[in-house]
Amino acid sequence: MSELIHDRRRRKDLLKHMITQLHSGEAPDAVRPQLARLLGKVPYDEVVEVEQELIADGMPPEEILKLCDVHTAALQGTLIAGPVAPLPEGHPVQVMRAENQALGFEVEALEKLFTRLSELPEDEEAVDFMHDIRVRFNSLMDVEKHYLRKEHLLFPFLEKHGVTGPPTVMWGKHDETRELLAAAIESLEAAGKVNAGEARSVVDLVLRPAAEAVSGMIDKEEQILLPMCLDKIEKEEWFEVARGSDEIGYCLVAPEKVWQPKGVAPAARGNGGPVRLPTGSFTTAQLEAVLNSIPFDITFVDADDTVRYFSHGRERIFARTPAILGRKVQFCHPPKSVDLVQRILDDFRNDRQQHAQFWIELGGRFVCIEYFALRDSDGAFLGTLEVSQDLTAKRALTGQQRLLNYVEAQAHHE
């Protein structure tokens, strides 16, 4: 038996068998004792490798996502987290752990409020409780920046090192958590003056599931994702993660010190020679200034579906960091929208379509998103250009303005 337990390949095969049992409908409570008896403790990296192998064997990521929480429940108490190495302040993992502590504090505070609410008489007014709960959920909504940094900074480097399955599954869990949090905020806004009985129904149906989703993701990060990232991502790459983090922002807490590893310097910015085009030329500095000044965001994806460029204007609509450069565009979108992205790319590549357009309401803004097929003079497909533009102010224009009017500048000087 000891040989079986310490045989890595056999242990992974048994873990795959356990997950297959879960997918066939066997309850976690029935599978967990079997796992503990046969395997003892499961190193976190083996869970990651098994997940990757299941996807390679043909199991859709959506299926793993569907029962991800069941897997976690079955593994509860058996996972061995990776070593918690001491990290300098400002290191991206140290920052994410600090954010997880802050998020965990909010979840614990919510659970205490839920417990106190459960002790109230059913017909007693619960407005104050719902207000306090709303304050905590407003804090939890800050988790969006934490998830964005994972999606746009950590996941690209994991994919570069051959780890594609776990990031796909985790991004799907992010989206589930986002939906639960949005539903929680909506229910709190609609609650109004409720009694304790009505408030408890809202807690059980909407609020507690959202808080548990945030808590569950903290566990997945601490036990699996962050140890895996420390194993896979190299020092120079961590510096790129740190540089990109400021642009996206931090969740509840922010690093007090700027971290820079010894022996790693920022990538040099070359001046470059002139960029000559049929209708003129630019220096690289001039071209960069032009592209960053146009009143919309652009992202270029080459013919192999790889992100090669994005503009860096003052007010980006969607988060972009240098970590996405060289990344397959399919990995830059949440799993639920990948099919649509793939359809657009296939239609462009096969000359079935040349343009796709969407428009959405986003945080009170009217945003237009367009995709253009790029071709050379012979019609060969060069790639795809994504253009995103905030049209809110332009939609509000009326009449005409035919004279120069520096309204903001005049107000400033006055």
XYZ file of N, CA and C in Angstrom, residues 122-220:
297
model
N -38.938 36.873 13.588
C -39.218 36.916 12.156
C -39.830 38.224 11.689
N -40.692 38.853 12.528
C -41.392 40.060 12.080
C -40.681 41.348 12.484
N -39.478 41.224 13.076
C -38.739 42.435 13.476
C -38.096 43.087 12.263
N -38.073 44.409 12.250
C -37.495 45.151 11.117
C -36.006 44.861 11.000
N -35.512 44.703 9.763
C -34.102 44.331 9.541
C -33.390 45.327 8.630
N -33.896 46.558 8.567
C -33.310 47.546 7.650
C -31.854 47.823 7.999
N -31.558 47.999 9.297
C -30.175 48.295 9.693
C -29.240 47.150 9.335
N -29.700 45.926 9.529
C -28.877 44.769 9.176
C -28.580 44.765 7.675
N -29.599 45.016 6.873
C -29.411 44.997 5.420
C -28.477 46.115 4.975
N -28.526 47.233 5.680
C -27.596 48.319 5.367
C -26.163 47.889 5.639
N -25.932 47.282 6.809
C -24.577 46.834 7.152
C -24.096 45.751 6.187
N -25.004 44.884 5.790
C -24.651 43.839 4.820
C -24.281 44.471 3.486
N -25.021 45.499 3.094
C -24.734 46.177 1.828
C -23.336 46.805 1.847
N -22.947 47.380 2.984
C -21.609 47.970 3.092
C -20.538 46.912 2.846
N -20.732 45.731 3.413
C -19.760 44.653 3.229
C -19.722 44.171 1.782
N -20.885 44.079 1.154
C -20.910 43.634 -0.242
C -20.304 44.682 -1.168
N -20.465 45.958 -0.828
C -19.795 46.988 -1.626
C -18.287 46.773 -1.606
N -17.761 46.359 -0.443
C -16.325 46.064 -0.353
C -15.973 44.835 -1.179
N -16.810 43.812 -1.131
C -16.524 42.591 -1.894
C -16.506 42.848 -3.397
N -17.255 43.837 -3.855
C -17.270 44.134 -5.295
C -15.889 44.555 -5.789
N -15.020 44.977 -4.878
C -13.663 45.368 -5.267
C -12.842 44.181 -5.733
N -13.362 42.966 -5.529
C -12.655 41.763 -5.967
C -12.462 41.748 -7.481
N -13.229 42.564 -8.203
C -13.108 42.603 -9.661
C -11.675 42.900 -10.087
N -11.010 43.839 -9.410
C -9.633 44.172 -9.789
C -8.682 43.016 -9.499
N -8.941 42.303 -8.439
C -8.154 41.102 -8.107
C -8.278 40.067 -9.219
N -9.515 39.840 -9.689
C -9.737 38.859 -10.750
C -9.146 39.328 -12.078
N -9.258 40.619 -12.369
C -8.698 41.136 -13.624
C -7.184 40.952 -13.660
N -6.521 41.164 -12.540
C -5.069 40.979 -12.534
C -4.718 39.526 -12.768
N -5.491 38.607 -12.221
C -5.250 37.192 -12.490
C -5.442 36.891 -13.977
N -6.545 37.382 -14.536
C -6.893 37.048 -15.916
C -5.918 37.647 -16.926
N -5.472 38.886 -16.669
C -4.668 39.591 -17.668
C -3.175 39.607 -17.363
N -2.785 39.177 -16.165
C -1.372 39.183 -15.816
C -0.844 37.788 -15.469
N -1.512 37.071 -14.581
C -1.022 35.744 -14.191
C -1.305 34.687 -15.242
N -2.545 34.622 -15.719
C -2.920 33.547 -16.642
C -2.070 33.527 -17.911
N -1.726 34.697 -18.518
C -0.899 34.634 -19.731
C 0.446 33.945 -19.507
N 1.070 34.187 -18.350
C 2.368 33.561 -18.104
C 2.214 32.074 -17.792
N 1.121 31.687 -17.131
C 0.880 30.260 -16.923
C 0.706 29.557 -18.272
N -0.052 30.175 -19.169
C -0.250 29.582 -20.506
C 1.081 29.474 -21.243
N 1.928 30.489 -21.090
C 3.245 30.465 -21.734
C 4.048 29.250 -21.272
N 3.829 28.832 -20.025
C 4.554 27.682 -19.471
C 3.753 26.395 -19.609
N 2.744 26.405 -20.465
C 2.028 25.179 -20.783
C 0.864 24.847 -19.870
N 0.513 25.734 -18.950
C -0.611 25.493 -18.031
C -1.820 26.262 -18.559
N -2.702 25.589 -19.279
C -3.852 26.259 -19.899
C -5.186 25.858 -19.281
N -5.302 24.622 -18.804
C -6.580 24.148 -18.280
C -7.039 24.871 -17.028
N -6.234 24.885 -15.953
C -6.661 25.546 -14.715
C -7.032 27.017 -14.886
N -6.283 27.837 -15.661
C -6.727 29.216 -15.843
C -8.100 29.320 -16.515
N -8.371 28.433 -17.492
C -9.664 28.461 -18.156
C -10.783 28.165 -17.165
N -10.579 27.140 -16.336
C -11.592 26.777 -15.346
C -11.765 27.899 -14.327
N -10.652 28.468 -13.869
C -10.745 29.506 -12.843
C -11.407 30.763 -13.385
N -11.147 31.113 -14.660
C -11.809 32.285 -15.245
C -13.322 32.067 -15.258
N -13.737 30.849 -15.560
C -15.152 30.539 -15.518
C -15.733 30.729 -14.126
N -14.972 30.329 -13.081
C -15.425 30.541 -11.708
C -15.478 32.025 -11.369
N -14.551 32.815 -11.925
C -14.631 34.266 -11.741
C -15.978 34.782 -12.243
N -16.348 34.363 -13.440
C -17.594 34.861 -14.028
C -18.806 34.436 -13.211
N -18.785 33.216 -12.683
C -19.880 32.779 -11.811
C -19.959 33.668 -10.565
N -18.809 33.976 -9.986
C -18.780 34.819 -8.795
C -19.260 36.226 -9.124
N -18.839 36.750 -10.281
C -19.306 38.077 -10.692
C -20.831 38.126 -10.782
N -21.420 37.076 -11.373
C -22.868 37.040 -11.511
C -23.551 36.964 -10.153
N -22.989 36.173 -9.229
C -23.565 36.067 -7.891
C -23.468 37.392 -7.139
N -22.340 38.077 -7.264
C -22.180 39.371 -6.603
C -23.128 40.409 -7.190
N -23.284 40.397 -8.510
C -24.213 41.340 -9.141
C -25.639 41.085 -8.669
N -26.015 39.820 -8.557
C -27.350 39.478 -8.063
C -27.520 39.900 -6.604
N -26.446 39.782 -5.824
C -26.509 40.195 -4.424
C -26.752 41.695 -4.302
N -26.003 42.478 -5.074
C -26.172 43.930 -5.036
C -27.579 44.307 -5.495
N -28.048 43.667 -6.543
C -29.390 43.961 -7.055
C -30.457 43.637 -6.012
N -30.309 42.514 -5.332
C -31.301 42.136 -4.320
C -31.254 43.081 -3.123
N -30.063 43.553 -2.771
C -29.948 44.495 -1.663
C -30.560 45.845 -2.021
N -30.391 46.260 -3.266
C -30.992 47.519 -3.708
C -32.517 47.441 -3.714
N -33.046 46.255 -4.014
C -34.494 46.089 -4.108
C -35.143 45.736 -2.778
N -34.323 45.468 -1.750
C -34.875 44.950 -0.494
C -35.789 45.944 0.204
N -35.404 47.223 0.244
C -36.232 48.213 0.915
C -36.400 47.903 2.387
N -37.593 48.179 2.930
C -37.890 47.896 4.337
C -38.391 46.470 4.461
N -37.544 45.592 4.957
C -37.906 44.180 5.087
C -37.825 43.773 6.550
N -38.595 42.749 6.909
C -38.474 42.194 8.254
C -37.427 41.093 8.246
N -37.131 40.549 9.416
C -36.054 39.570 9.549
C -36.325 38.316 8.737
N -37.574 37.875 8.691
C -37.902 36.681 7.923
C -37.630 36.864 6.451
N -38.031 38.019 5.905
C -37.785 38.307 4.488
C -36.288 38.454 4.221
N -35.586 39.103 5.162
C -34.141 39.291 4.991
C -33.414 37.953 4.987
N -33.849 37.022 5.853
C -33.190 35.714 5.903
C -33.377 34.955 4.580
N -34.517 35.132 3.949
C -34.740 34.497 2.646
C -33.759 35.032 1.613
N -33.549 36.351 1.632
C -32.590 36.961 0.696
C -31.181 36.439 0.967
N -30.846 36.314 2.251
C -29.522 35.795 2.617
C -29.327 34.382 2.087
N -30.303 33.512 2.347
C -30.160 32.105 1.967
C -30.147 31.912 0.454
N -30.970 32.685 -0.255
C -31.116 32.478 -1.698
C -30.030 33.169 -2.509
N -29.555 34.333 -2.052
C -28.679 35.159 -2.898
C -27.376 35.556 -2.212
N -27.478 36.068 -1.001
C -26.307 36.704 -0.393
C -25.251 35.707 0.068
N -25.660 34.673 0.801
C -24.672 33.702 1.270
C -23.974 32.983 0.108
N -24.691 32.555 -0.958
C -23.982 31.937 -2.086
C -22.913 32.845 -2.693
N -23.186 34.158 -2.754
C -22.191 35.083 -3.309
C -20.973 35.172 -2.401
N -21.198 35.287 -1.086
C -20.082 35.366 -0.145
C -19.271 34.076 -0.162
N -19.953 32.937 -0.252
C -19.253 31.647 -0.282
C -18.444 31.485 -1.566
N -18.924 32.069 -2.663
C -18.162 31.992 -3.914
C -16.834 32.743 -3.784
N -16.869 33.917 -3.158
C -15.632 34.671 -2.935
C -14.700 33.888 -2.017
N -15.253 33.336 -0.942
C -14.441 32.561 -0.001
C -13.842 31.326 -0.659
N -14.644 30.642 -1.491
C -14.145 29.452 -2.175
C -13.001 29.771 -3.115
N -13.078 30.922 -3.785
C -11.995 31.307 -4.682
C -10.725 31.633 -3.901
N -10.868 32.222 -2.728
C -9.691 32.477 -1.884
C -8.978 31.166 -1.584
N -9.743 30.142 -1.212
C -9.138 28.840 -0.915
C -8.415 28.267 -2.133
N -9.063 28.359 -3.312
C -8.452 27.816 -4.535
C -7.142 28.538 -4.854
